[in-house]
Tab-separated table of N, CA and C in Angstrom:
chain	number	residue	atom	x	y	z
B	1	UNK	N	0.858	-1.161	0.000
B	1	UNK	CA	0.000	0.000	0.000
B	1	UNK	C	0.900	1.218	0.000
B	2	UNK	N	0.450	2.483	-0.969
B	2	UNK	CA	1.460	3.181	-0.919
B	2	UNK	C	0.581	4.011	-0.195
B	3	UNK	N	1.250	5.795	0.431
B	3	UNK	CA	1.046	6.545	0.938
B	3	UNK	C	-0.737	7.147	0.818
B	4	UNK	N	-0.650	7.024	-0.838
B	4	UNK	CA	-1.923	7.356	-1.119
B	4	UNK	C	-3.050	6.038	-0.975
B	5	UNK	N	-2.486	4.862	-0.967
B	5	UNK	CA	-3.993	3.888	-0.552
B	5	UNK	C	-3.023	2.494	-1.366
B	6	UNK	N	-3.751	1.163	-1.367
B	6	UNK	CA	-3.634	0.506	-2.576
B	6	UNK	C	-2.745	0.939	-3.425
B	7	UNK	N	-1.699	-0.520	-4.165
B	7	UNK	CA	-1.189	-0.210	-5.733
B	7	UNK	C	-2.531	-0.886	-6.153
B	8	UNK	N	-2.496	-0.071	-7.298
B	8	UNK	CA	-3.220	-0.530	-8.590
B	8	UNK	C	-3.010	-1.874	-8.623
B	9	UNK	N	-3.853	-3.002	-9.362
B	9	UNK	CA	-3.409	-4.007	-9.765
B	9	UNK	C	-2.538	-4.257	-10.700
B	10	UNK	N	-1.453	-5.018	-11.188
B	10	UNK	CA	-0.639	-5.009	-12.358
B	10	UNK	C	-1.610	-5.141	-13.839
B	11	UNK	N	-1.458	-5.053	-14.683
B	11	UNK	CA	-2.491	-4.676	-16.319
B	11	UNK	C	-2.212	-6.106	-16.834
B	12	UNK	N	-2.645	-7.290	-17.002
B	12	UNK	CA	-2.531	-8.228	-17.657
B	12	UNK	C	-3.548	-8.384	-18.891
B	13	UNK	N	-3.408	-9.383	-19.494
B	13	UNK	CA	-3.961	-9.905	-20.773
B	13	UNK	C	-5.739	-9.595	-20.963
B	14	UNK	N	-6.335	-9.592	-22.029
B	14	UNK	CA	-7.578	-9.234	-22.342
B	14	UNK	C	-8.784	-9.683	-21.664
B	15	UNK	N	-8.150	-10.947	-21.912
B	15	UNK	CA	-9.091	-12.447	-21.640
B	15	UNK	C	-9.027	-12.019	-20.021
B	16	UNK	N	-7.970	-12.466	-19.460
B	16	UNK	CA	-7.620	-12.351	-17.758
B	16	UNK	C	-8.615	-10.983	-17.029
B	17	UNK	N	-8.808	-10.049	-17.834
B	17	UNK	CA	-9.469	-9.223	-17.179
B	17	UNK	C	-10.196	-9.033	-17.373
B	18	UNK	N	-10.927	-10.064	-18.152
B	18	UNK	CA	-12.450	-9.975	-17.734
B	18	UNK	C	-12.968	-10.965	-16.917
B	19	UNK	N	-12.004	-12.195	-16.420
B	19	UNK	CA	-11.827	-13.396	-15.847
B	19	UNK	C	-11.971	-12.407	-14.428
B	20	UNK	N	-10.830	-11.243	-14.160
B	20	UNK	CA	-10.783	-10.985	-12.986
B	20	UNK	C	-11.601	-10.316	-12.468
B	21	UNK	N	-12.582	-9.501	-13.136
B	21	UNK	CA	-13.586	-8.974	-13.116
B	21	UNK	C	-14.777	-9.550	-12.673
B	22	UNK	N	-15.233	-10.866	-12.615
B	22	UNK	CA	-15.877	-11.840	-12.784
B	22	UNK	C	-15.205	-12.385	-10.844
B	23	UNK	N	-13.903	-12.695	-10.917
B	23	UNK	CA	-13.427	-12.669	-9.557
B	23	UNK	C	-13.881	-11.699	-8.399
B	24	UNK	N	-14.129	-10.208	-8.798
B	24	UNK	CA	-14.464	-9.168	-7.946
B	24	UNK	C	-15.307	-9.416	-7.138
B	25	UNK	N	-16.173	-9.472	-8.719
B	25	UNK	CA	-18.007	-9.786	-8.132
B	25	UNK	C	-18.190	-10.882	-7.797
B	26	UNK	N	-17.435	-11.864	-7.844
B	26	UNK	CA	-17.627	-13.191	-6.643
B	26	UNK	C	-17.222	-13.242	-5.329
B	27	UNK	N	-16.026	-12.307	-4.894
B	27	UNK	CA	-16.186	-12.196	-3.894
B	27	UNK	C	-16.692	-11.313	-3.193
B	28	UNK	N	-17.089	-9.879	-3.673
B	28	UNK	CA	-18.554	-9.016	-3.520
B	28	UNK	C	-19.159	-10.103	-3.083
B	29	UNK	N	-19.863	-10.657	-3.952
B	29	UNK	CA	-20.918	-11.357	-3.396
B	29	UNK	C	-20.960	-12.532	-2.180
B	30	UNK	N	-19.934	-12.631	-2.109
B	30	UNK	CA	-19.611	-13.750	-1.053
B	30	UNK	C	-19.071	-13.202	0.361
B	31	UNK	N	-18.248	-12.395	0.211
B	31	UNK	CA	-17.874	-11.291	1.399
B	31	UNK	C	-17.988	-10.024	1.831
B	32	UNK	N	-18.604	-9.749	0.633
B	32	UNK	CA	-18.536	-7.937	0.191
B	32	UNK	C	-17.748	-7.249	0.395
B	33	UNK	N	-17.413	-6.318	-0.698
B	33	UNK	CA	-16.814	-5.354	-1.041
B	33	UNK	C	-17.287	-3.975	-0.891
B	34	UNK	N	-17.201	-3.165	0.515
B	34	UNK	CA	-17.192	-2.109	1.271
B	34	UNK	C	-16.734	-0.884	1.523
B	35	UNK	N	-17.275	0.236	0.759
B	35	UNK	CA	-16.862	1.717	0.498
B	35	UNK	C	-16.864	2.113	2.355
B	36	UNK	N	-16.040	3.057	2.515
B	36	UNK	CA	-15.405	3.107	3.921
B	36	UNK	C	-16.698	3.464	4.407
B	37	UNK	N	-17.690	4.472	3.874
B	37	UNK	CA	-18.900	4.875	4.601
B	37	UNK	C	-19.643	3.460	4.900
B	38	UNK	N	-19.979	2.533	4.328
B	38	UNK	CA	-20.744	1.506	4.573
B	38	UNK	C	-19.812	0.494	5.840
B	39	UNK	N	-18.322	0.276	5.781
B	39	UNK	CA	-17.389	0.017	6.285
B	39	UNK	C	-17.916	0.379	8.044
B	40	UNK	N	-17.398	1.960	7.939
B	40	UNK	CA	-18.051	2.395	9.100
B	40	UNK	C	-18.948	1.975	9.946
B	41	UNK	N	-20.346	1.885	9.345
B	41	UNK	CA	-21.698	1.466	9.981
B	41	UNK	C	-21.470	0.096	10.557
B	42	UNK	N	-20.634	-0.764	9.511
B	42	UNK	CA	-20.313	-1.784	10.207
B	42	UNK	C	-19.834	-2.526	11.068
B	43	UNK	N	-18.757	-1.530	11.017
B	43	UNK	CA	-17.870	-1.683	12.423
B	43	UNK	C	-18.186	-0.930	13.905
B	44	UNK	N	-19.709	-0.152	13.351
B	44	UNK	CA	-19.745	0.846	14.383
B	44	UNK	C	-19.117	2.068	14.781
B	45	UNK	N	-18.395	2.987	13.757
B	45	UNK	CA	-17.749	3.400	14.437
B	45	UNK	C	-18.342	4.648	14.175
B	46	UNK	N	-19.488	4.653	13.913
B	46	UNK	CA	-19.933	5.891	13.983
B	46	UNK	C	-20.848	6.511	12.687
B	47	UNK	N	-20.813	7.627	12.493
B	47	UNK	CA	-21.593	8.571	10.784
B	47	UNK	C	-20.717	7.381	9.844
B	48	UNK	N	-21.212	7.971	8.380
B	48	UNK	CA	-20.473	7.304	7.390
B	48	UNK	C	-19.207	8.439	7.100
B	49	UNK	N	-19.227	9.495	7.645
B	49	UNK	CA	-17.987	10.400	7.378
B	49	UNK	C	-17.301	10.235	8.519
B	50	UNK	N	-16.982	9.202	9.880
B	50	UNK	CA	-15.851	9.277	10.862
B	50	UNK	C	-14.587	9.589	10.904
B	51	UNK	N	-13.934	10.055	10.791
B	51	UNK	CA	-12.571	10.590	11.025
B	51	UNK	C	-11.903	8.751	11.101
B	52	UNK	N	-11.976	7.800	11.841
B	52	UNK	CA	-11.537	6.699	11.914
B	52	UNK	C	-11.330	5.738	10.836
B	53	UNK	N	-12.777	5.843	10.293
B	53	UNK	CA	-12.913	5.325	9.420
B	53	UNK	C	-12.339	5.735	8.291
B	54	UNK	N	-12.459	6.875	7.968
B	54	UNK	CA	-11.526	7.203	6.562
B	54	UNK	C	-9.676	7.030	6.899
B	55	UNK	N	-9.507	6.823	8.042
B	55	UNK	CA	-8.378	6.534	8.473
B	55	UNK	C	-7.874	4.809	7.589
B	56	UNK	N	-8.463	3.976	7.650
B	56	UNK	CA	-8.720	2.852	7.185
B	56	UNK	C	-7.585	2.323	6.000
B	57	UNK	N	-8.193	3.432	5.333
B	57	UNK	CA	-7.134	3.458	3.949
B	57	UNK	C	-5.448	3.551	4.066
B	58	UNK	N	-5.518	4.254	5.019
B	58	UNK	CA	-3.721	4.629	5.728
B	58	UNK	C	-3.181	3.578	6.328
B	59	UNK	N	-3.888	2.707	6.787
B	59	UNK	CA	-3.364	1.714	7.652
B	59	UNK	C	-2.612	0.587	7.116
B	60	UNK	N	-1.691	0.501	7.957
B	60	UNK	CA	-0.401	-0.752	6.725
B	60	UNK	C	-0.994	-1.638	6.773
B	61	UNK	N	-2.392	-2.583	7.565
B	61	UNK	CA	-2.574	-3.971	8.006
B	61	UNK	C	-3.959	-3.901	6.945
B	62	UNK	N	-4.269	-2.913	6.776
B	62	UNK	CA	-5.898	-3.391	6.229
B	62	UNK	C	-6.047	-3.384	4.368
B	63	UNK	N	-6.520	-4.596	3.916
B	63	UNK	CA	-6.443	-4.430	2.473
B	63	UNK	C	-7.567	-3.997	2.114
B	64	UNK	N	-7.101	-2.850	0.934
B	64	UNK	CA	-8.268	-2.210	0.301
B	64	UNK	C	-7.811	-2.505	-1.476
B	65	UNK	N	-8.943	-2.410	-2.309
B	65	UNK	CA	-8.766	-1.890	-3.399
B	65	UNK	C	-9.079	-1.161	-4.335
B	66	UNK	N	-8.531	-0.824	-5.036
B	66	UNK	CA	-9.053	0.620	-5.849
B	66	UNK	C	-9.987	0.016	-6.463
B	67	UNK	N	-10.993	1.003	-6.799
B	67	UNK	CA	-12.274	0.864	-7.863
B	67	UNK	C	-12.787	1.969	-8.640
B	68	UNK	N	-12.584	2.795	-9.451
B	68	UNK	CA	-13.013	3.854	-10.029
B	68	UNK	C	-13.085	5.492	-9.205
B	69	UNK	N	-11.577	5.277	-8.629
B	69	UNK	CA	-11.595	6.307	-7.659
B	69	UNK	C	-12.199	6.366	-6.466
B	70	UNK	N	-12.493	4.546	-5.618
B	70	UNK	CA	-12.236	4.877	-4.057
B	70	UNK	C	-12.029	3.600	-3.609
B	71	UNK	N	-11.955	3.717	-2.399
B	71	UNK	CA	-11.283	2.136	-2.347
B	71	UNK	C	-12.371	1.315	-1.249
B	72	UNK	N	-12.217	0.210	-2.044
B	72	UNK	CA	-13.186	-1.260	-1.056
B	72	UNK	C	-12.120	-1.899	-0.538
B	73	UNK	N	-12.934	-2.500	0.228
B	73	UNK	CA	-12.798	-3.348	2.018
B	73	UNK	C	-13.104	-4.256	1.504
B	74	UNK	N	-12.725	-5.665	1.827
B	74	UNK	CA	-13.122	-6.925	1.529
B	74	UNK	C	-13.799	-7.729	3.026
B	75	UNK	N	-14.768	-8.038	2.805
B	75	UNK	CA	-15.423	-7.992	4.305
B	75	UNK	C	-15.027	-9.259	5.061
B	76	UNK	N	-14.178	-9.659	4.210
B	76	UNK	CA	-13.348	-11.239	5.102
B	76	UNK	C	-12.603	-11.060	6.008
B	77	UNK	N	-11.986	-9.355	5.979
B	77	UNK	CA	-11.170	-9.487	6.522
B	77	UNK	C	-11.330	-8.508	8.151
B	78	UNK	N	-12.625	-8.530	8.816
B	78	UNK	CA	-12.944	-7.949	9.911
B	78	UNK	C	-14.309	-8.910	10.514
B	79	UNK	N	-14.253	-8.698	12.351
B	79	UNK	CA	-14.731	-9.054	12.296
B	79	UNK	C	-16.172	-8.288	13.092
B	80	UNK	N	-17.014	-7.897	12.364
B	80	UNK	CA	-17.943	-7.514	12.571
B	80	UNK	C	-18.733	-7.720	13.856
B	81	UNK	N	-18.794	-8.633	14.466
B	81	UNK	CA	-19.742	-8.462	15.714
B	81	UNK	C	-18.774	-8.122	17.021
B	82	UNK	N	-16.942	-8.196	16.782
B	82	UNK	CA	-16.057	-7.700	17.661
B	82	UNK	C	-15.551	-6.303	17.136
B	83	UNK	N	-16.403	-5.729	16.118
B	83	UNK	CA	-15.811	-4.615	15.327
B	83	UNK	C	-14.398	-4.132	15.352
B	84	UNK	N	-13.658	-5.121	14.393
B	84	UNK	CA	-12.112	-5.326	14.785
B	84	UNK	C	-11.754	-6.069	13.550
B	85	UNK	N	-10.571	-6.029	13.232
B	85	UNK	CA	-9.830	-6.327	11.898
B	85	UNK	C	-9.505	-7.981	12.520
B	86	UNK	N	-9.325	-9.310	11.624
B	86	UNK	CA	-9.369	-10.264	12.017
B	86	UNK	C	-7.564	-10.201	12.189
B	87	UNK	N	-7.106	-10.570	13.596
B	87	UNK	CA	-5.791	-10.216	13.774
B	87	UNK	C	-4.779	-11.493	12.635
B	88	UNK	N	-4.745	-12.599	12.334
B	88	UNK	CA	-4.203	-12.976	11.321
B	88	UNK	C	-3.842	-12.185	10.154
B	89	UNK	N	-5.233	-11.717	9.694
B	89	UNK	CA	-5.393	-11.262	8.501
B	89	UNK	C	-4.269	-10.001	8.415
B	90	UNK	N	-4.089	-9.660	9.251
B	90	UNK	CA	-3.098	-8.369	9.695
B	90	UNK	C	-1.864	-8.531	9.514
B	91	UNK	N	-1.109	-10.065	10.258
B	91	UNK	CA	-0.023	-10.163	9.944
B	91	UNK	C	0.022	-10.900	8.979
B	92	UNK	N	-0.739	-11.372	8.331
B	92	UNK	CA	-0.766	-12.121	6.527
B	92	UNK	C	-0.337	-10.882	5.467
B	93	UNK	N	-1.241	-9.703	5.856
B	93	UNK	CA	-1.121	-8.411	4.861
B	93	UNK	C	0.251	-8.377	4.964
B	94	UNK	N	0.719	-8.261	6.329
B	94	UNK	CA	2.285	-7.201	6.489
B	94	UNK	C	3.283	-8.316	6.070
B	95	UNK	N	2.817	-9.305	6.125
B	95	UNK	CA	3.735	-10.375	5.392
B	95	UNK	C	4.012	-10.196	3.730
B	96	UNK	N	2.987	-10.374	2.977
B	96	UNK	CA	3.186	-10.233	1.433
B	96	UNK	C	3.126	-8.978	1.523
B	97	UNK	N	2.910	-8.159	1.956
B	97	UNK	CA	3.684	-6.597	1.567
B	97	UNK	C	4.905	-6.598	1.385
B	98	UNK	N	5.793	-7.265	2.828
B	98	UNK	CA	6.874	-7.130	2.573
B	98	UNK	C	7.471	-8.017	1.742
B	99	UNK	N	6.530	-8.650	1.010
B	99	UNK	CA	7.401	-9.874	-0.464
B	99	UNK	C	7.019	-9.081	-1.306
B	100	UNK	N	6.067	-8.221	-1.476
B	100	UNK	CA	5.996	-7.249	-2.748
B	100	UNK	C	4.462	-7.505	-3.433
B	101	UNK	N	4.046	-8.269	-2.432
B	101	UNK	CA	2.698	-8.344	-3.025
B	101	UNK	C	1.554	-7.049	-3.124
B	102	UNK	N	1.159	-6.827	-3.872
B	102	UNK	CA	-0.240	-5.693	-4.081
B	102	UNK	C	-1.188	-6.267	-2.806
B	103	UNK	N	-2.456	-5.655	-2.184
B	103	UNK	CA	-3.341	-5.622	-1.896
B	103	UNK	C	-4.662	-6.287	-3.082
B	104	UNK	N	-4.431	-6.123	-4.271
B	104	UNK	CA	-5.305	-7.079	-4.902
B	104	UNK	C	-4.600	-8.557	-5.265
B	105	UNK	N	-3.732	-8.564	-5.001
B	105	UNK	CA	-2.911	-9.962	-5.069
B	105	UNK	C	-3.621	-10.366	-3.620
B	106	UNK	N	-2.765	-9.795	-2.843
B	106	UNK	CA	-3.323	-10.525	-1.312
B	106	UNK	C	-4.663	-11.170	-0.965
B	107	UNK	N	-5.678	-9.944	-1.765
B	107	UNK	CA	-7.304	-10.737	-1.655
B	107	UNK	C	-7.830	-12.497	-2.393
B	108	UNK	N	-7.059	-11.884	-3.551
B	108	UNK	CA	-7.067	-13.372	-4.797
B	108	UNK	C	-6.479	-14.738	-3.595
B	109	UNK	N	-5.379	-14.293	-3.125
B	109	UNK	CA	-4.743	-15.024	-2.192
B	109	UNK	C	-5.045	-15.848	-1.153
B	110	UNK	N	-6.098	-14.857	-0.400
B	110	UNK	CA	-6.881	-15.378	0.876
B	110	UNK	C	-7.941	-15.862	0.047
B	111	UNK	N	-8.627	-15.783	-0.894
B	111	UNK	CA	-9.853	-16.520	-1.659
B	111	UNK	C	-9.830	-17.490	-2.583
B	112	UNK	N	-8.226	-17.960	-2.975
B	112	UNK	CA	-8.151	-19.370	-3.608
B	112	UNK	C	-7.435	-20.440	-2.754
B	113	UNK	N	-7.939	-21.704	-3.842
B	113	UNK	CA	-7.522	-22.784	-2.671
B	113	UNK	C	-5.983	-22.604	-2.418
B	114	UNK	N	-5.831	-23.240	-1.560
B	114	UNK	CA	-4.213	-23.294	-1.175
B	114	UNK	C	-3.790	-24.424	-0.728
B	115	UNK	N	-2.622	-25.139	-1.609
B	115	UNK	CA	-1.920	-26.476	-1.129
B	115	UNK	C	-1.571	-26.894	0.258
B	116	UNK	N	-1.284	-25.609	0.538
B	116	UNK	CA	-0.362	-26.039	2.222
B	116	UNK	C	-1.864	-26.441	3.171
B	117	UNK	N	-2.857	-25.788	2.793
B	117	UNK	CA	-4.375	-25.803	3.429
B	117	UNK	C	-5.340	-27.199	2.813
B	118	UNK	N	-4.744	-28.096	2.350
B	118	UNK	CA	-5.441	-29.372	1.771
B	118	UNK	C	-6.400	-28.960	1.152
B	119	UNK	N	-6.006	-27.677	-0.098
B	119	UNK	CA	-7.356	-27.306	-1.133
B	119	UNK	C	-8.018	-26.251	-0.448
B	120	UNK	N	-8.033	-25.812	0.781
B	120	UNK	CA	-8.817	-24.625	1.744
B	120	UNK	C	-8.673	-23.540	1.099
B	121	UNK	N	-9.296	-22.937	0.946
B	121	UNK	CA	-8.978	-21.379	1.166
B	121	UNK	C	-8.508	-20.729	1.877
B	122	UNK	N	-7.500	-19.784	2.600
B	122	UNK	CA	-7.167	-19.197	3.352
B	122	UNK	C	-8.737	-19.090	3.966
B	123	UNK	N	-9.391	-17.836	3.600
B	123	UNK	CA	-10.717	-16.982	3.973
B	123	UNK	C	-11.631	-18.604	4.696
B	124	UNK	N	-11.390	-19.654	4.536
B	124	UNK	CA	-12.611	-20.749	5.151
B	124	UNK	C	-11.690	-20.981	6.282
B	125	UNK	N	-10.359	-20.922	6.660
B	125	UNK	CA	-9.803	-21.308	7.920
B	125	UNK	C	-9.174	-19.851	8.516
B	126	UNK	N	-9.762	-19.071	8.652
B	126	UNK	CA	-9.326	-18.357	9.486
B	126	UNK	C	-9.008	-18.140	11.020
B	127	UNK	N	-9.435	-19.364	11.413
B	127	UNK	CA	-9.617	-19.311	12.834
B	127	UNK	C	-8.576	-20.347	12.918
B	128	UNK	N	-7.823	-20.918	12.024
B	128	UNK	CA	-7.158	-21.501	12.522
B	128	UNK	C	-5.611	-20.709	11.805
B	129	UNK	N	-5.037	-20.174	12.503
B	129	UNK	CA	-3.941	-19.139	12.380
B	129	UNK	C	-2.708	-19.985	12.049
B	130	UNK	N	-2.112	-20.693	13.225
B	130	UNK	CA	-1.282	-21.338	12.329
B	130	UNK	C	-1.342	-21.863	11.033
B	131	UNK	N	-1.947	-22.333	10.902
B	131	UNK	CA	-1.989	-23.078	9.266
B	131	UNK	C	-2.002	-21.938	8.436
B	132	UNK	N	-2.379	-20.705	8.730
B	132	UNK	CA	-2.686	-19.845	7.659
B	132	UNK	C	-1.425	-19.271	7.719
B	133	UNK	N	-0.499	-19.130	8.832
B	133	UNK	CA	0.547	-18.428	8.710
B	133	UNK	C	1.570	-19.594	8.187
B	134	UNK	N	1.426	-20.723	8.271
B	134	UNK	CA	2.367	-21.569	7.322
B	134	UNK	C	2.336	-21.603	5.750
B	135	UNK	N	1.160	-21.195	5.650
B	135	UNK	CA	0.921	-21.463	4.051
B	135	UNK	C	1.249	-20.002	3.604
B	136	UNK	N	1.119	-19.018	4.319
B	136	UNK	CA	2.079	-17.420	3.961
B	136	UNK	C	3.068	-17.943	3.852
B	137	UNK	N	3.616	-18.264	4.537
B	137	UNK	CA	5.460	-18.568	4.658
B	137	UNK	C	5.531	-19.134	3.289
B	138	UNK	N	5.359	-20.716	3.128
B	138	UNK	CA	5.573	-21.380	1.763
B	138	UNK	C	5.002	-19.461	0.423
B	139	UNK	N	4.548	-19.018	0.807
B	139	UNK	CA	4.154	-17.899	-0.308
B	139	UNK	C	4.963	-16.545	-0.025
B	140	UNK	N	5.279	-16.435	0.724
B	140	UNK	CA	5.630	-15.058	0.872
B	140	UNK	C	7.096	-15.398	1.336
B	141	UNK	N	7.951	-16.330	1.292
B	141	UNK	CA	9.053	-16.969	1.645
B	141	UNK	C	10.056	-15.415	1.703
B	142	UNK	N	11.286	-15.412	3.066
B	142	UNK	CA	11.800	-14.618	3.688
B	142	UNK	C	11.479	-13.355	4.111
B	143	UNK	N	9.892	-13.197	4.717
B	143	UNK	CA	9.293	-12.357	5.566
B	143	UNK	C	8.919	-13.274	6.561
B	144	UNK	N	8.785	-12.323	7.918
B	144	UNK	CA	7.718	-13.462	8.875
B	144	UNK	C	6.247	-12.115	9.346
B	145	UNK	N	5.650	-12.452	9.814
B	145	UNK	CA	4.435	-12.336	10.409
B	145	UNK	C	5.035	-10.727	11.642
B	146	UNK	N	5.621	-12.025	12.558
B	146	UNK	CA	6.253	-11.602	13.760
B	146	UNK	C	7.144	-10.644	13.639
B	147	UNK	N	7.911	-9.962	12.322
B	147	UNK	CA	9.043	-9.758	12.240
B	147	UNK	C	9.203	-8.309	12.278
């Protein structure tokens, strides 16, 4: 994430982006994808204009991505009835950041299966942290979590 929010995603092939496009709105629909005002309400933290909440975007742990000039929340990654960012998910971000991963890489990431997870998805075992921080490691190899 740079200063101003999110990198962009990298520009690939014709076909691929309309494939990834098709990815968005599946996980929209499965987790939703959350403009900070709606974000807000959710977490409680107040109006849809909070000072906190637009804070969101600044934060090194939370993935957002650009969309036509503002950025979505992927709703996998908080947890709503503790109105709180899911703490894994936090040191997963700061992990592939520091391998160079984008914020729209990272989402694709937590939402496909994964070998080290016997086919899981990151996003279906979240509660179980170790495993999720082993299967970062095999991916994000010479960062740690902790570090």
């Amino acid at each position: 994430m740079t200063a101003q929010g999110p990198k962009k995603p990298r520009p690939r092939g014709g076909r691929q982006l309309s494939s990834a496009g098709d990815r968005w709105r599946s996980i929209g629909r499965e987790f939703g994808l959350y403009p900070v005002s709606e974000l807000a309400l959710r977490l409680r933290f107040g109006a849809p204009d909070n000072l906190r909440a637009k804070h969101l975007t600044g934060k090194a742990r939370v993935l957002a991505i650009a969309d036509k000039g503002t950025f979505l929340y992927p709703g996998f990654q908080f947890d709503e009835a503790g109105a709180r960012m899911i703490p894994v998910v936090k040191d997963i971000v700061r992990q592939g950041r520091l391998s160079g991963w984008t914020d729209e890489e990272l989402v694709l990431w937590f939402c496909r299966s994964n070998k080290a997870l016997s086919g899981k998805r990151p996003v279906d075992v979240l509660s179980d942290e170790e495993a999720i921080i082993r299967a970062a490691e095999e991916e994000f190899p010479g960062s740690s979590p902790s570090a």
